[in-house]
Short mmCIF file of C-alpha atoms in Angstrom, two decimals:
data_model
loop_
_atom_site.label_atom_id
_atom_site.label_comp_id
_atom_site.label_asym_id
_atom_site.label_seq_id
_atom_site.Cartn_x
_atom_site.Cartn_y
_atom_site.Cartn_z
CA UNK A 1010 185.91 -41.78 66.28
CA UNK A 1011 184.15 -44.72 67.66
CA UNK A 1012 181.97 -43.87 70.71
CA UNK A 1013 181.53 -40.51 69.46
CA UNK A 1014 178.09 -38.56 69.00
CA UNK A 1015 177.23 -37.33 65.56
CA UNK A 1016 177.14 -34.29 65.07
CA UNK A 1017 173.31 -34.07 65.09
CA UNK A 1018 172.92 -36.05 67.90
CA UNK A 1019 171.99 -32.97 70.16
CA UNK A 1020 169.26 -31.77 67.66
CA UNK A 1021 167.01 -34.76 68.79
CA UNK A 1022 167.27 -34.27 72.77
CA UNK A 1023 163.88 -32.79 74.02
CA UNK A 1024 164.14 -29.02 74.86
CA UNK A 1025 165.02 -28.13 78.43
CA UNK A 1026 164.71 -31.34 79.84
CA UNK A 1027 164.08 -30.73 83.83
CA UNK A 1028 161.79 -30.74 86.81
CA UNK A 1029 158.17 -29.58 86.34
CA UNK A 1030 156.22 -29.77 89.18
CA UNK A 1031 157.40 -30.69 92.67
CA UNK A 1032 155.76 -31.54 96.71
CA UNK A 1033 157.32 -32.03 99.87
CA UNK A 1034 155.93 -34.60 102.57
CA UNK A 1035 156.57 -34.61 105.97
CA UNK A 1036 155.26 -36.11 109.32
CA UNK A 1037 152.72 -33.97 111.37
CA UNK A 1038 154.29 -34.12 114.46
CA UNK A 1039 157.72 -32.65 115.76
CA UNK A 1040 160.00 -32.99 119.14
CA UNK A 1041 161.46 -29.42 119.84
CA UNK A 1042 165.26 -29.92 119.79
CA UNK A 1043 165.81 -27.64 123.00
CA UNK A 1044 163.42 -29.92 124.67
CA UNK A 1045 165.23 -32.51 123.57
CA UNK A 1046 168.56 -31.36 124.85
CA UNK A 1047 166.85 -31.12 128.42
CA UNK A 1048 165.49 -34.65 128.11
CA UNK A 1049 168.55 -36.05 126.78
CA UNK A 1050 170.53 -33.93 129.54
CA UNK A 1051 173.01 -33.12 127.05
CA UNK A 1052 174.47 -28.95 127.43
CA UNK A 1053 172.06 -26.13 125.96
CA UNK A 1054 172.78 -25.87 122.39
CA UNK A 1055 173.92 -28.91 121.63
CA UNK A 1056 171.25 -29.74 119.15
CA UNK A 1057 170.52 -26.40 118.19
CA UNK A 1058 173.60 -24.11 118.01
CA UNK A 1059 176.20 -27.44 117.38
CA UNK A 1060 174.06 -28.87 114.64
CA UNK A 1061 171.77 -26.23 113.92
CA UNK A 1062 168.43 -27.76 114.52
CA UNK A 1063 165.44 -26.52 115.48
CA UNK A 1064 162.46 -29.14 114.81
CA UNK A 1065 162.93 -32.95 114.35
CA UNK A 1066 159.86 -34.29 112.49
CA UNK A 1067 159.40 -37.99 113.29
CA UNK A 1068 156.65 -40.92 112.55
CA UNK A 1069 154.31 -43.16 114.61
CA UNK A 1070 154.32 -46.49 113.58
CA UNK A 1071 151.07 -45.77 111.57
CA UNK A 1072 153.59 -44.53 108.68
CA UNK A 1073 156.48 -46.40 106.67
CA UNK A 1074 158.29 -45.85 103.72
CA UNK A 1075 155.36 -47.08 101.57
CA UNK A 1076 152.72 -44.68 102.90
CA UNK A 1077 155.35 -42.13 102.71
CA UNK A 1078 155.50 -42.37 98.93
CA UNK A 1079 152.11 -42.99 98.52
CA UNK A 1080 150.99 -39.45 99.91
CA UNK A 1081 153.68 -37.52 98.27
CA UNK A 1082 152.83 -38.78 94.94
CA UNK A 1083 149.19 -38.74 95.34
CA UNK A 1084 149.75 -34.78 96.48
CA UNK A 1085 151.49 -33.84 93.41
CA UNK A 1086 149.23 -35.49 91.08
CA UNK A 1087 146.10 -34.05 92.18
CA UNK A 1088 147.57 -30.43 93.69
CA UNK A 1089 148.88 -30.64 89.61
CA UNK A 1090 145.91 -31.93 88.16
CA UNK A 1091 147.89 -34.33 86.26
CA UNK A 1092 146.36 -37.92 85.42
CA UNK A 1093 148.21 -40.82 85.82
CA UNK A 1094 148.07 -42.10 82.14
CA UNK A 1095 150.60 -39.52 81.71
CA UNK A 1096 153.30 -41.04 83.72
CA UNK A 1097 155.99 -43.38 81.70
CA UNK A 1098 158.77 -44.05 84.25
CA UNK A 1099 158.49 -43.79 87.91
CA UNK A 1100 161.68 -43.60 89.96
CA UNK A 1101 161.49 -44.65 93.66
CA UNK A 1102 165.17 -43.36 95.89
CA UNK A 1103 165.24 -44.57 99.07
CA UNK A 1104 167.24 -46.43 101.62
CA UNK A 1105 164.15 -47.35 104.00
CA UNK A 1106 164.25 -50.85 103.41
CA UNK A 1107 161.52 -53.20 104.91
CA UNK A 1108 161.34 -55.64 101.75
CA UNK A 1109 165.02 -57.43 100.44
CA UNK A 1110 162.93 -58.30 97.27
CA UNK A 1111 159.57 -56.17 96.55
CA UNK A 1112 159.92 -52.55 95.34
CA UNK A 1113 158.31 -49.04 97.16
CA UNK A 1114 157.78 -48.48 93.49
CA UNK A 1115 155.77 -51.49 93.16
CA UNK A 1116 153.21 -50.03 96.20
CA UNK A 1117 152.80 -46.98 94.18
CA UNK A 1118 151.82 -48.74 91.53
CA UNK A 1119 148.31 -49.30 93.25
CA UNK A 1120 147.39 -45.47 92.54
CA UNK A 1121 147.77 -46.02 88.38
CA UNK A 1122 145.23 -48.82 88.55
CA UNK A 1123 142.40 -46.69 87.72
CA UNK A 1124 143.43 -45.35 85.06
CA UNK A 1125 144.68 -49.00 83.27
CA UNK A 1126 148.15 -47.38 82.98
CA UNK A 1127 151.00 -50.40 83.68
CA UNK A 1128 153.09 -49.10 81.05
CA UNK A 1129 156.06 -47.23 83.39
CA UNK A 1130 158.99 -48.17 83.91
CA UNK A 1131 161.71 -47.72 86.08
CA UNK A 1132 162.43 -49.01 90.15
CA UNK A 1133 164.13 -48.16 93.24
CA UNK A 1134 167.29 -47.16 93.74
CA UNK A 1135 169.72 -47.37 97.29
CA UNK A 1136 172.46 -46.42 98.18
CA UNK A 1137 172.25 -44.30 101.33
CA UNK A 1138 171.11 -40.61 100.94
CA UNK A 1139 172.37 -40.52 96.98
CA UNK A 1140 169.48 -42.83 96.14
CA UNK A 1141 166.90 -39.95 95.19
CA UNK A 1142 169.54 -38.11 92.90
CA UNK A 1143 170.33 -41.54 91.46
CA UNK A 1144 166.63 -41.69 90.48
CA UNK A 1145 166.34 -38.13 89.41
CA UNK A 1146 169.30 -38.54 87.01
CA UNK A 1147 167.70 -41.91 85.52
CA UNK A 1148 164.63 -40.24 84.97
CA UNK A 1149 166.35 -37.58 83.15
CA UNK A 1150 168.24 -39.30 80.92
CA UNK A 1151 164.79 -41.74 80.37
CA UNK A 1152 163.41 -38.44 78.94
CA UNK A 1153 166.48 -37.56 76.39
CA UNK A 1154 167.22 -41.26 75.40
CA UNK A 1155 165.48 -43.01 72.19
CA UNK A 1156 163.33 -45.18 74.79
CA UNK A 1157 161.23 -41.78 75.64
CA UNK A 1158 157.53 -42.40 74.56
CA UNK A 1159 156.97 -38.86 75.16
CA UNK A 1160 155.21 -39.10 78.55
CA UNK A 1161 156.47 -37.73 82.05
CA UNK A 1162 158.47 -39.31 84.26
CA UNK A 1163 157.60 -39.16 88.45
CA UNK A 1164 160.75 -39.47 90.71
CA UNK A 1165 160.07 -40.35 94.61
CA UNK A 1166 162.79 -40.16 97.32
CA UNK A 1167 161.82 -40.72 100.73
CA UNK A 1168 162.97 -42.22 104.15
CA UNK A 1169 162.30 -42.31 107.64
CA UNK A 1170 165.95 -41.73 109.45
CA UNK A 1171 165.81 -42.98 113.08
CA UNK A 1172 169.07 -43.34 115.39
CA UNK A 1173 169.18 -45.66 118.09
CA UNK A 1174 169.57 -43.63 121.89
CA UNK A 1175 172.28 -41.39 121.76
CA UNK A 1176 174.23 -38.45 120.45
CA UNK A 1177 172.83 -39.05 116.97
CA UNK A 1178 169.16 -39.56 117.83
CA UNK A 1179 168.51 -35.68 117.25
CA UNK A 1180 170.10 -35.70 113.30
CA UNK A 1181 166.89 -38.12 112.60
CA UNK A 1182 164.58 -36.75 110.31
CA UNK A 1183 161.58 -37.83 107.98
CA UNK A 1184 159.82 -37.03 104.74
CA UNK A 1185 159.30 -37.68 100.98
CA UNK A 1186 159.40 -35.29 97.78
CA UNK A 1187 158.15 -36.68 94.60
CA UNK A 1188 159.63 -34.42 91.51
CA UNK A 1189 157.91 -34.33 87.85
CA UNK A 1190 160.21 -34.87 85.18
CA UNK A 1191 160.22 -33.52 81.77
CA UNK A 1192 160.85 -31.22 78.73
CA UNK A 1193 160.20 -27.08 78.92
CA UNK A 1194 160.61 -27.27 82.52
CA UNK A 1195 161.30 -24.57 84.69
CA UNK A 1196 164.52 -26.03 85.95
CA UNK A 1197 166.73 -27.30 83.65
CA UNK A 1198 169.15 -29.36 83.84
CA UNK A 1199 172.43 -28.60 83.26
CA UNK A 1200 173.52 -31.10 80.39
CA UNK A 1201 177.02 -32.13 80.88
CA UNK A 1202 178.00 -30.62 83.82
CA UNK A 1203 178.27 -33.51 86.65
CA UNK A 1204 180.83 -33.87 88.76
CA UNK A 1205 180.71 -37.13 90.20
CA UNK A 1206 183.16 -39.00 92.88
CA UNK A 1207 182.68 -42.35 94.25
CA UNK A 1208 184.60 -44.37 96.70
CA UNK A 1209 184.55 -47.27 99.37
CA UNK A 1210 183.86 -46.24 103.20
CA UNK A 1211 182.25 -47.66 105.79
CA UNK A 1212 181.11 -44.40 107.54
CA UNK A 1213 177.40 -44.93 107.58
CA UNK A 1214 175.57 -48.17 106.96
CA UNK A 1215 172.96 -50.15 107.88
CA UNK A 1216 174.29 -54.18 107.95
CA UNK A 1217 171.76 -55.17 110.65
CA UNK A 1218 168.39 -56.39 108.51
CA UNK A 1219 166.46 -56.32 111.53
CA UNK A 1220 166.41 -52.89 112.63
CA UNK A 1221 166.30 -49.36 111.54
CA UNK A 1222 168.97 -48.00 113.22
CA UNK A 1223 172.24 -47.99 111.10
CA UNK A 1224 175.84 -48.10 112.11
CA UNK A 1225 177.82 -44.45 112.12
CA UNK A 1226 181.55 -43.57 112.20
CA UNK A 1227 180.63 -39.53 112.85
CA UNK A 1228 184.39 -38.48 112.20
CA UNK A 1229 184.59 -40.84 109.16
CA UNK A 1230 181.15 -39.60 108.06
CA UNK A 1231 182.39 -36.10 108.14
CA UNK A 1232 185.43 -36.38 106.15
CA UNK A 1233 184.04 -38.63 103.62
CA UNK A 1234 181.05 -36.00 102.94
CA UNK A 1235 184.00 -32.95 102.90
CA UNK A 1236 186.43 -35.33 100.36
CA UNK A 1237 183.81 -35.89 98.26
CA UNK A 1238 182.36 -31.62 98.23
CA UNK A 1239 185.83 -30.92 97.45
CA UNK A 1240 186.60 -33.86 94.55
CA UNK A 1241 182.76 -33.30 93.24
CA UNK A 1242 183.32 -29.28 92.58
CA UNK A 1243 186.82 -29.91 91.01
CA UNK A 1244 185.68 -32.06 88.46
CA UNK A 1245 182.54 -29.05 88.20
CA UNK A 1246 185.02 -26.48 87.36
CA UNK A 1247 186.99 -28.39 85.02
CA UNK A 1248 183.71 -29.19 82.97
CA UNK A 1249 182.23 -26.02 82.98
CA UNK A 1250 185.76 -24.04 82.11
CA UNK A 1251 186.09 -26.25 79.41
CA UNK A 1252 182.72 -25.42 78.35
CA UNK A 1253 183.11 -22.29 78.34
CA UNK A 1254 186.35 -22.16 76.52
CA UNK A 1255 183.85 -23.83 73.63
CA UNK A 1256 182.21 -21.07 74.05
CA UNK A 1257 184.60 -18.78 73.55
CA UNK A 1258 184.04 -17.59 76.79
CA UNK A 1259 187.87 -17.35 78.92
CA UNK A 1260 186.78 -16.53 82.75
CA UNK A 1261 187.20 -18.45 85.76
CA UNK A 1262 184.19 -20.58 87.42
CA UNK A 1263 183.66 -19.49 91.69
CA UNK A 1264 181.12 -19.85 94.05
CA UNK A 1265 180.05 -16.19 92.73
CA UNK A 1266 178.43 -17.82 89.39
CA UNK A 1267 176.13 -20.04 91.43
CA UNK A 1268 172.89 -18.09 92.50
CA UNK A 1269 172.21 -20.35 95.27
CA UNK A 1270 173.74 -23.37 96.32
CA UNK A 1271 171.94 -26.19 98.00
CA UNK A 1272 173.69 -29.44 99.67
CA UNK A 1273 172.60 -32.64 101.29
CA UNK A 1274 172.23 -31.45 104.85
CA UNK A 1275 172.83 -34.57 108.10
CA UNK A 1276 172.33 -30.82 109.73
CA UNK A 1277 172.88 -27.72 109.12
CA UNK A 1278 175.92 -27.05 110.74
CA UNK A 1279 177.42 -28.95 108.17
CA UNK A 1280 175.76 -27.33 105.17
CA UNK A 1281 177.23 -23.81 106.24
CA UNK A 1282 180.80 -25.90 106.74
CA UNK A 1283 180.24 -26.78 103.38
CA UNK A 1284 179.70 -23.35 101.54
CA UNK A 1285 182.86 -22.55 103.99
CA UNK A 1286 184.62 -25.20 102.01
CA UNK A 1287 183.85 -24.86 99.11
CA UNK A 1288 185.09 -20.69 99.12
CA UNK A 1289 188.61 -23.03 100.57
CA UNK A 1290 188.40 -24.06 97.08
CA UNK A 1291 187.82 -21.33 95.28
CA UNK A 1292 190.50 -19.47 97.38
CA UNK A 1293 193.36 -22.40 97.08
CA UNK A 1294 192.78 -22.56 93.19
CA UNK A 1295 192.78 -19.25 92.54
CA UNK A 1296 196.08 -17.65 90.91
CA UNK A 1297 195.98 -14.77 92.65
CA UNK A 1298 194.29 -13.81 95.15
CA UNK A 1299 193.37 -10.46 96.96
CA UNK A 1300 194.12 -11.03 100.62
CA UNK A 1301 193.95 -7.37 101.55
CA UNK A 1302 190.75 -6.15 100.68
CA UNK A 1303 187.42 -8.18 99.43
CA UNK A 1304 186.36 -12.08 100.76
CA UNK A 1305 189.95 -13.35 100.53
CA UNK A 1306 190.53 -10.37 102.77
CA UNK A 1307 193.36 -11.51 106.01
CA UNK A 1308 193.15 -15.37 104.86
CA UNK A 1309 196.92 -15.06 102.89
CA UNK A 1310 197.95 -17.54 106.26
CA UNK A 1311 196.02 -20.33 104.91
CA UNK A 1312 197.52 -19.82 100.79
CA UNK A 1313 199.89 -23.04 100.93
CA UNK A 1314 197.27 -25.37 103.12
CA UNK A 1315 196.15 -28.71 101.83
CA UNK A 1316 192.70 -29.75 101.74
CA UNK A 1317 192.92 -32.93 102.24
CA UNK A 1318 194.49 -32.21 106.10
CA UNK A 1319 192.00 -29.23 106.81
CA UNK A 1320 188.71 -31.50 107.54
CA UNK A 1321 189.10 -30.99 111.31
CA UNK A 1322 191.20 -27.99 111.23
CA UNK A 1323 189.35 -25.37 113.41
CA UNK A 1324 191.77 -22.51 112.17
CA UNK A 1325 190.58 -22.78 108.40
CA UNK A 1326 187.07 -23.64 108.97
CA UNK A 1327 186.42 -20.25 111.68
CA UNK A 1328 188.11 -18.34 109.47
CA UNK A 1329 186.69 -19.65 106.19
CA UNK A 1330 182.69 -19.49 108.00
CA UNK A 1331 183.63 -15.59 108.79
CA UNK A 1332 184.60 -15.01 105.09
CA UNK A 1333 181.80 -17.10 103.68
CA UNK A 1334 179.63 -15.54 106.12
CA UNK A 1335 177.38 -13.08 103.61
CA UNK A 1336 177.19 -15.91 100.50
CA UNK A 1337 175.75 -18.30 102.87
CA UNK A 1338 173.05 -15.77 103.83
CA UNK A 1339 172.86 -14.92 100.08
CA UNK A 1340 172.77 -18.12 98.51
CA UNK A 1341 172.15 -21.25 101.16
CA UNK A 1342 170.57 -20.40 104.33
CA UNK A 1343 167.12 -20.11 102.73
CA UNK A 1344 167.91 -23.59 101.63
CA UNK A 1345 167.75 -25.23 104.88
CA UNK A 1346 163.78 -24.08 105.93
CA UNK A 1347 162.88 -27.81 105.57
CA UNK A 1348 165.93 -29.08 107.44
CA UNK A 1349 165.93 -26.97 110.30
CA UNK A 1350 162.28 -27.33 110.94
CA UNK A 1351 162.03 -31.09 110.38
CA UNK A 1352 165.35 -32.82 110.14
CA UNK A 1353 167.44 -35.29 108.28
CA UNK A 1354 164.95 -36.97 105.01
CA UNK A 1355 167.75 -38.79 104.07
CA UNK A 1356 167.16 -39.40 99.74
CA UNK A 1357 164.15 -36.35 99.89
CA UNK A 1358 166.97 -34.08 101.96
CA UNK A 1359 168.71 -32.30 99.29
CA UNK A 1360 165.80 -31.61 97.09
CA UNK A 1361 163.75 -30.29 100.33
CA UNK A 1362 166.15 -27.65 100.23
CA UNK A 1363 165.86 -26.52 96.91
CA UNK A 1364 162.36 -26.95 97.51
CA UNK A 1365 162.81 -24.41 100.29
CA UNK A 1366 164.79 -21.81 97.78
CA UNK A 1367 161.94 -22.37 95.59
CA UNK A 1368 159.29 -21.52 98.68
CA UNK A 1369 161.05 -18.38 99.91
CA UNK A 1370 161.45 -16.43 96.68
CA UNK A 1371 159.32 -14.97 93.98
CA UNK A 1372 159.79 -16.30 90.41
CA UNK A 1373 161.54 -13.04 89.44
CA UNK A 1374 164.15 -13.64 91.92
CA UNK A 1375 165.15 -17.26 90.57
CA UNK A 1376 164.48 -16.60 86.90
CA UNK A 1377 167.75 -17.26 84.86
CA UNK A 1378 169.43 -18.24 88.47
CA UNK A 1379 172.14 -21.14 87.95
CA UNK A 1380 171.02 -23.29 91.13
CA UNK A 1381 174.49 -25.42 92.77
CA UNK A 1382 173.04 -28.95 93.95
CA UNK A 1383 175.62 -31.06 96.08
CA UNK A 1384 174.29 -34.62 96.84
CA UNK A 1385 176.07 -37.13 99.26
CA UNK A 1386 175.38 -40.84 100.07
CA UNK A 1387 177.18 -42.60 102.48
CA UNK A 1388 178.84 -45.39 101.87
CA UNK A 1389 180.04 -43.60 99.35
CA UNK A 1390 178.53 -41.72 96.15
CA UNK A 1391 178.27 -37.99 95.78
CA UNK A 1392 177.55 -35.26 92.56
CA UNK A 1393 177.60 -31.88 92.51
CA UNK A 1394 175.67 -30.79 89.24
CA UNK A 1395 173.66 -27.15 88.43
CA UNK A 1396 170.01 -26.46 87.46
CA UNK A 1397 169.28 -23.27 85.01
CA UNK A 1398 166.11 -21.73 86.42
CA UNK A 1399 164.01 -20.62 83.53
CA UNK A 1400 164.01 -17.02 82.20
CA UNK A 1401 160.08 -16.73 82.14
CA UNK A 1402 158.86 -15.39 85.56
CA UNK A 1403 155.45 -13.81 83.85
CA UNK A 1404 151.89 -15.12 86.10
CA UNK A 1405 151.10 -18.19 84.42
CA UNK A 1406 154.38 -19.48 83.35
CA UNK A 1407 155.82 -23.13 84.46
CA UNK A 1408 158.21 -21.17 86.63
CA UNK A 1409 155.14 -19.67 88.34
CA UNK A 1410 153.23 -22.42 88.62
CA UNK A 1411 155.92 -24.39 90.33
CA UNK A 1412 157.03 -21.60 92.65
CA UNK A 1413 153.30 -20.62 93.67
CA UNK A 1414 152.68 -24.54 94.37
CA UNK A 1415 155.53 -24.64 97.20
CA UNK A 1416 154.41 -21.21 98.97
CA UNK A 1417 152.42 -22.88 101.69
CA UNK A 1418 155.64 -25.22 102.55
CA UNK A 1419 156.40 -22.33 105.57
CA UNK A 1420 152.60 -22.81 106.85
CA UNK A 1421 152.13 -26.13 106.60
CA UNK A 1422 155.97 -26.52 109.28
CA UNK A 1423 154.06 -24.11 111.51
CA UNK A 1424 150.78 -26.20 110.96
CA UNK A 1425 152.37 -29.60 112.75
CA UNK A 1426 151.50 -30.46 116.31
CA UNK A 1427 154.57 -30.65 118.89
CA UNK A 1428 154.98 -33.49 121.10
CA UNK A 1429 157.13 -33.87 124.47
CA UNK A 1430 160.41 -35.25 124.04
CA UNK A 1431 158.59 -38.72 126.38
CA UNK A 1432 156.20 -39.08 123.70
CA UNK A 1433 158.67 -39.01 121.06
CA UNK A 1434 160.90 -41.41 123.08
CA UNK A 1435 157.87 -43.90 123.49
CA UNK A 1436 157.17 -43.54 119.65
CA UNK A 1437 160.92 -44.60 118.77
CA UNK A 1438 160.31 -47.33 121.19
CA UNK A 1439 157.09 -48.33 119.84
CA UNK A 1440 158.49 -48.54 116.14
CA UNK A 1441 161.80 -50.73 117.51
CA UNK A 1442 159.62 -53.19 119.02
CA UNK A 1443 157.44 -54.01 116.14
CA UNK A 1444 159.81 -53.62 113.29
CA UNK A 1445 158.86 -56.22 111.05
CA UNK A 1446 156.16 -58.13 113.29
CA UNK A 1447 153.70 -60.06 110.84
CA UNK A 1448 150.50 -59.69 112.13
CA UNK A 1449 150.31 -56.31 113.18
CA UNK A 1450 147.70 -53.59 113.77
CA UNK A 1451 149.54 -50.44 114.16
CA UNK A 1452 148.69 -48.28 117.62
CA UNK A 1453 149.23 -44.88 116.23
CA UNK A 1454 146.64 -42.40 116.14
CA UNK A 1455 145.14 -41.45 112.40
CA UNK A 1456 143.69 -38.42 113.61
CA UNK A 1457 147.15 -36.59 114.32
CA UNK A 1458 147.86 -37.06 110.25
CA UNK A 1459 147.51 -34.65 108.03
CA UNK A 1460 144.18 -34.86 105.85
CA UNK A 1461 145.14 -36.86 102.74
CA UNK A 1462 147.75 -39.15 104.82
CA UNK A 1463 147.99 -42.22 103.65
CA UNK A 1464 148.84 -44.68 106.45
CA UNK A 1465 149.46 -48.52 107.52
CA UNK A 1466 146.24 -50.16 108.56
CA UNK A 1467 147.73 -53.62 109.08
CA UNK A 1468 150.30 -56.15 108.49
CA UNK A 1469 149.01 -59.35 107.85
CA UNK A 1470 150.12 -62.83 108.84
CA UNK A 1471 152.48 -62.92 105.31
CA UNK A 1472 153.85 -59.67 105.81
CA UNK A 1473 151.30 -58.06 103.21
CA UNK A 1474 150.99 -54.48 104.17
CA UNK A 1475 147.38 -52.54 103.72
CA UNK A 1476 146.40 -48.73 103.47
CA UNK A 1477 143.94 -46.55 103.92
CA UNK A 1478 144.31 -42.45 102.90
CA UNK A 1479 143.04 -40.20 105.15
CA UNK A 1480 139.65 -37.86 104.11
CA UNK A 1481 141.21 -34.89 102.41
CA UNK A 1482 138.36 -33.40 104.29
CA UNK A 1483 138.81 -32.77 108.27
CA UNK A 1484 134.90 -33.34 108.50
CA UNK A 1485 134.75 -36.35 106.17
CA UNK A 1486 135.40 -40.23 107.63
CA UNK A 1487 138.16 -41.98 106.67
CA UNK A 1488 138.71 -43.59 103.57
CA UNK A 1489 138.62 -46.95 103.55
CA UNK A 1490 141.25 -47.55 100.89
CA UNK A 1491 144.59 -45.47 98.94
CA UNK A 1492 142.27 -43.72 96.42
CA UNK A 1493 143.37 -42.19 92.72
CA UNK A 1494 143.13 -38.25 91.72
CA UNK A 1495 139.55 -36.89 91.53
CA UNK A 1496 141.35 -33.72 90.19
CA UNK A 1497 139.00 -32.30 87.38
CA UNK A 1498 141.36 -29.52 85.88
CA UNK A 1499 144.89 -29.93 84.50
CA UNK A 1500 147.13 -27.65 86.80
CA UNK A 1501 150.17 -28.75 84.36
CA UNK A 1502 148.62 -30.48 81.05
CA UNK A 1503 149.05 -34.16 80.15
CA UNK A 1504 151.19 -34.77 77.38
CA UNK A 1505 150.30 -37.16 74.33
CA UNK A 1506 150.27 -40.87 75.80
CA UNK A 1507 152.17 -42.91 72.53
CA UNK A 1508 154.67 -40.78 70.72
CA UNK A 1509 157.46 -41.34 69.04
CA UNK A 1510 160.84 -43.49 70.42
CA UNK A 1511 162.69 -40.46 69.59
CA UNK A 1512 162.13 -36.51 68.15
CA UNK A 1513 162.52 -36.47 64.82
CA UNK A 1514 166.56 -34.80 63.89
CA UNK A 1515 164.93 -33.07 61.28
CA UNK A 1516 162.84 -30.88 62.65
CA UNK A 1517 163.84 -30.10 65.75
CA UNK A 1518 163.09 -31.11 69.54
CA UNK A 1519 160.01 -28.25 68.91
CA UNK A 1520 158.80 -31.46 66.46
CA UNK A 1521 157.70 -33.33 70.06
CA UNK A 1522 154.09 -32.81 70.73
CA UNK A 1523 154.28 -32.46 74.54
CA UNK A 1524 152.55 -29.35 76.23
CA UNK A 1525 153.85 -28.16 79.88
CA UNK A 1526 152.29 -24.58 79.72
CA UNK A 1527 153.77 -21.80 78.22
CA UNK A 1528 157.33 -22.09 78.67
#
């Protein structure tokens, strides 16, 4: 029929397309949320218990969205021994806009100059916190398309989340995540298993072009998030049921089928409520749940509730938080490491959660697991999809390399400097007063930055931004400019630079001459 795929189409796809390597960057300083409660004059526990937040990372005026993305890309390339000519697509997802025309991606391209590689597709994608996921999907789709030339795709999600003084300010944060995408990956995207929901709402938006601060309707934002979660999960389950039926498997999908479940995390408490929400969905869709014993024990009173009427129902929330508590400990709690310690990073938030899971488990614990991923961006756009972890957890495998590259994440979080709420407030005031200023030299201390961090040196009279990079060695002087990778050994071998535009269908996916380790 018109529009249908030929029978042999799937044989032309590269094998196991997904995330090969990841890198996470967060600022070198943070404010303690307990101290911030006292400074703001709110009740003890409002931020730490009510929101589930412990620390919040923030940037001085030395860092902007360009510097964050420059830093995380250089870290990923250097730590994995990658050459810049091995990248054929570079996608950026961000909502931190400092120029209405020039993309962050084009700023990152200065890192490619030494390699001479200018043949790099992709630009920025923007829709609140969903931009990173859209960028990631673009990269995966490129590798699986006739446009693919055999090189890797690189995805960068980065944001600086800041709010005006008030109740929303403790839900801020900042950071960036870079992801290398290609075939034969340790984290493979489940093909055809995406549940998406998109709708119009003014729950969180940034209409003021001269301010970093958003306009937020907090209650509506929570309702949008939870309603999108309901609908995405319903679509995802329908698709996986259909897939299973085609494979001859007659079973129901539930949360138990996810080894781990990660969510976009505006604040940690909402994530815990979201897992409980998915359990509510499983409970309501089950034809005959056992309310006498097991996870649904004692929930019979909620059998006939309507999901759209329960977004702010305290009884439903409390009951399913309790019922899902064990599952939360097993499947989701570990994902909140970066979110709890650094705050909301916007587009990289859900990928910081994914990295947190990888950083706190062994390759053997991760091998073969299906990881559910829920990404939400206000306005609003959302997708729930899944990733399958490679079965190969042997030393030196691509999974082992990925996990080992992230094992220092907790130590890096612990190495940051704590500053007082008063200093944090001063930094926020400085950012507010200097936002979009021309002919400006930042005042923040470069010495406080992590080694290897790119930073803003000045904004000239034409609003052109200039950057330098702090030395990777604390004993060396600051470097005069942004430099490219100096790594000499390759952790992940580069693919052949020029490849056929689509793998040969006769030989199958193995005909593609690309190497990503032993997997």
